PDB file of C-alpha atoms in Angstrom:
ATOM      1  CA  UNK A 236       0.000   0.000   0.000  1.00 42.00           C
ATOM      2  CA  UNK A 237       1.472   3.165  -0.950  1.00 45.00           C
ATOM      3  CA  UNK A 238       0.744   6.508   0.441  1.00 41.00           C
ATOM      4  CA  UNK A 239       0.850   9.709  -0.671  1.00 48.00           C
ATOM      5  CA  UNK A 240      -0.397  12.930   1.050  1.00 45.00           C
ATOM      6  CA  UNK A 241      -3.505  15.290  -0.395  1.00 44.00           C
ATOM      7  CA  UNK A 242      -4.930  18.443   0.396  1.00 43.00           C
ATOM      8  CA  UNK A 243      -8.133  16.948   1.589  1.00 42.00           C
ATOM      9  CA  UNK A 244      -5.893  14.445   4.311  1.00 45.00           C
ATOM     10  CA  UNK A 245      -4.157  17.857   5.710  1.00 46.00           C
ATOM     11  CA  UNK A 246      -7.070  19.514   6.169  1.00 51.00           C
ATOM     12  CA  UNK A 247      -8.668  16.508   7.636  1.00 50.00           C
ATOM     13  CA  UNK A 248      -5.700  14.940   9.008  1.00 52.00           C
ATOM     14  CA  UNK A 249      -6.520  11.214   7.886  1.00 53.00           C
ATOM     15  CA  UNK A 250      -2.846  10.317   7.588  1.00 58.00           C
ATOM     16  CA  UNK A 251      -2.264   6.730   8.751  1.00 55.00           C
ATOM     17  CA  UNK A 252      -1.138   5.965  12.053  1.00 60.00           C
ATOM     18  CA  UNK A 253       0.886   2.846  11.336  1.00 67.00           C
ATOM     19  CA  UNK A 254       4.279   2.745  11.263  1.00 85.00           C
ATOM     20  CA  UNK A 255       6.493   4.006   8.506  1.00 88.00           C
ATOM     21  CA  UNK A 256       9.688   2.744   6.914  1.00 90.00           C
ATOM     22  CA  UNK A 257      12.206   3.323   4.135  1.00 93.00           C
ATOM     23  CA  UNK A 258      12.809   1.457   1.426  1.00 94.00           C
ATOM     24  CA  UNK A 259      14.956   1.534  -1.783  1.00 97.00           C
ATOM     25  CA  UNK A 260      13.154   1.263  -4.935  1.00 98.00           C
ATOM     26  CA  UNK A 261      15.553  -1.524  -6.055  1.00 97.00           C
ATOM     27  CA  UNK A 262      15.014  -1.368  -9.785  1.00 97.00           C
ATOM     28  CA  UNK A 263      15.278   2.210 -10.125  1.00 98.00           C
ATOM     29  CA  UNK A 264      18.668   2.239  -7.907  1.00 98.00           C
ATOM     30  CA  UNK A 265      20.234  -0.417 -10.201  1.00 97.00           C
ATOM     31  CA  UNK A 266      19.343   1.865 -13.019  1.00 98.00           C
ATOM     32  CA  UNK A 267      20.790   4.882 -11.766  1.00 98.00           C
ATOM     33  CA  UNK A 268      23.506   3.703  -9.961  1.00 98.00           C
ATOM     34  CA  UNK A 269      24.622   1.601 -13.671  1.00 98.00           C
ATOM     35  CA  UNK A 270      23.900   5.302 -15.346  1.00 98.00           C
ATOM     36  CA  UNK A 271      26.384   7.057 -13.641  1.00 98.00           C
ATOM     37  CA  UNK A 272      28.820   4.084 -13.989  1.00 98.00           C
ATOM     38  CA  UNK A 273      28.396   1.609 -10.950  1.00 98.00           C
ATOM     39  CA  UNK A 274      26.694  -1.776 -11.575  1.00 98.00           C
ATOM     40  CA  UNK A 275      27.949  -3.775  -8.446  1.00 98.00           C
ATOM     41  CA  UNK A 276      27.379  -3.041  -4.871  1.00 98.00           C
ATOM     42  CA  UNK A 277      31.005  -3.250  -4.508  1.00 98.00           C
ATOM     43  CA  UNK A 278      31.459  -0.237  -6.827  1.00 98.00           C
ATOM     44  CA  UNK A 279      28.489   1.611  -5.075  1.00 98.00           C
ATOM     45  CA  UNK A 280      29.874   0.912  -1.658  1.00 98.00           C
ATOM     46  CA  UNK A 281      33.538   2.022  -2.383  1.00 97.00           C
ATOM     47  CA  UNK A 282      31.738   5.296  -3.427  1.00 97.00           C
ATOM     48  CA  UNK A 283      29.133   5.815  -0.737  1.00 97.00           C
ATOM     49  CA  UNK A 284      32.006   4.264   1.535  1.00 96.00           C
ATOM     50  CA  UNK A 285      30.085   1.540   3.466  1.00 97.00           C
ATOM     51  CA  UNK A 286      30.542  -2.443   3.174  1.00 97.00           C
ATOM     52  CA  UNK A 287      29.025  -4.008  -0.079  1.00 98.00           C
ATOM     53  CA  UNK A 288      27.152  -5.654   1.997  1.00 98.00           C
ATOM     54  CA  UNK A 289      26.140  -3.079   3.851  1.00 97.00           C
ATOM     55  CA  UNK A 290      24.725  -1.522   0.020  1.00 98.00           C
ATOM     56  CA  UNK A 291      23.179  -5.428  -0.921  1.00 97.00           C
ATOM     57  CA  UNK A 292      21.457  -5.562   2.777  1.00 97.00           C
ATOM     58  CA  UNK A 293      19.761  -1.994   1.741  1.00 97.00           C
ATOM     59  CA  UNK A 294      18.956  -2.655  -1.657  1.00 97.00           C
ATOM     60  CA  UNK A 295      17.061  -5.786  -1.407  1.00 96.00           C
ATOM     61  CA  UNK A 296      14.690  -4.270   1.712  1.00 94.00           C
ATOM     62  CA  UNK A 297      16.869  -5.948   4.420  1.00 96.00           C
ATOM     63  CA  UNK A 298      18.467  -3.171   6.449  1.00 94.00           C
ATOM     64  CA  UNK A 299      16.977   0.294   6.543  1.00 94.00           C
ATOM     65  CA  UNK A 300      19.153   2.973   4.629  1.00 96.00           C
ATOM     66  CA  UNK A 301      20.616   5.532   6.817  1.00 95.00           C
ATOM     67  CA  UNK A 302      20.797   8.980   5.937  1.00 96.00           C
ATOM     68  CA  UNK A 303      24.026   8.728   5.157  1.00 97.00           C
ATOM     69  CA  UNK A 304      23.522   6.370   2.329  1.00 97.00           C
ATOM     70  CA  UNK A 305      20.263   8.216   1.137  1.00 97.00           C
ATOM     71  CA  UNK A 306      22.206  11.352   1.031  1.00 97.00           C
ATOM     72  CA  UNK A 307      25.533   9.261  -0.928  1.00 98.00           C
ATOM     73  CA  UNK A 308      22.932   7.877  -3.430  1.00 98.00           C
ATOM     74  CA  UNK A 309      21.211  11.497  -4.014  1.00 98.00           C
ATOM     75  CA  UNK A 310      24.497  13.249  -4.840  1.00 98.00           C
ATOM     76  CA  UNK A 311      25.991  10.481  -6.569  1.00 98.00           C
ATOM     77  CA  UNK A 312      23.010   9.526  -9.029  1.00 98.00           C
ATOM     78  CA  UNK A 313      21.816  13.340  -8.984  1.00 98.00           C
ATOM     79  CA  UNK A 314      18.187  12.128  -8.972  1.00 98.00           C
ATOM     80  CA  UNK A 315      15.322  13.233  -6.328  1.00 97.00           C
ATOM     81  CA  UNK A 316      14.697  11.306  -3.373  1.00 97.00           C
ATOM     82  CA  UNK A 317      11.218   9.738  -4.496  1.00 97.00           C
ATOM     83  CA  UNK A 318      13.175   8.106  -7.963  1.00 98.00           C
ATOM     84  CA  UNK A 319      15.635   5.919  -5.927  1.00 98.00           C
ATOM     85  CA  UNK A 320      13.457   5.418  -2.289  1.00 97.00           C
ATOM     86  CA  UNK A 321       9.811   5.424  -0.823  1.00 96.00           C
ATOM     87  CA  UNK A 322       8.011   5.546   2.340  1.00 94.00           C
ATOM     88  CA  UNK A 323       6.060   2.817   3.079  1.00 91.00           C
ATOM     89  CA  UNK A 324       3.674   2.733   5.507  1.00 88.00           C
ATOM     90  CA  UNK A 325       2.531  -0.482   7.573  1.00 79.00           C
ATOM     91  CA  UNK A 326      -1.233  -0.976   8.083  1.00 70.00           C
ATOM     92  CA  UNK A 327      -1.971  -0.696  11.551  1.00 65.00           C
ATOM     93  CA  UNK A 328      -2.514  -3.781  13.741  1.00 62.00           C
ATOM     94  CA  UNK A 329      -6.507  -4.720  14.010  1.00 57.00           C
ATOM     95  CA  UNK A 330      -7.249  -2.463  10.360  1.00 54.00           C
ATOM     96  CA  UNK A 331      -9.491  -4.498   8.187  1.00 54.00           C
ATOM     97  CA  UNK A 332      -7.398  -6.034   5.303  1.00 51.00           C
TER      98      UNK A 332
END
């Protein structure tokens, strides 16, 4: 379930109360990170300067990506936050399916 803010939910304030991660959008990363000349996670970490598997853990939804990272992948890809991540928000516990 994705989530995205209107007018009418700020004026209303319907926002869901769940809890709310980060997570790489993993096919747009590979894209942008190849782009700019970095297909392997080894390549990406030596430039973001974390483990590989540290950058393979975040990719494929496993480990959270720090700000560090997000900010790494931003400057190095030169692409807006929503193109390489997303918020995703957890539906809260006893919420009809």
């Amino acid at each position: 379930m994705q989530y995205r803010a209107t007018v009418h939910d700020m004026q209303t304030d319907t926002r869901p109360t769940g809890n709310a991660t980060l997570a790489v959008r993993s096919t747009q990363w590979t894209r942008h990170m190849a782009d700019v000349g970095l297909p392997t996670f080894a390549e990406q970490a030596t430039r973001i300067g974390v483990s590989p598997t540290t950058v393979g853990r975040v990719v494929t939804g496993k480990t959270t990506p720090s700000p560090g990272i997000i900010s790494a992948a931003l400057l190095i890809t030169g692409r807006q936050f929503e193109d390489l991540f997303e918020v995703v928000v957890a539906a809260r516990q006893g919420a009809a399916a």
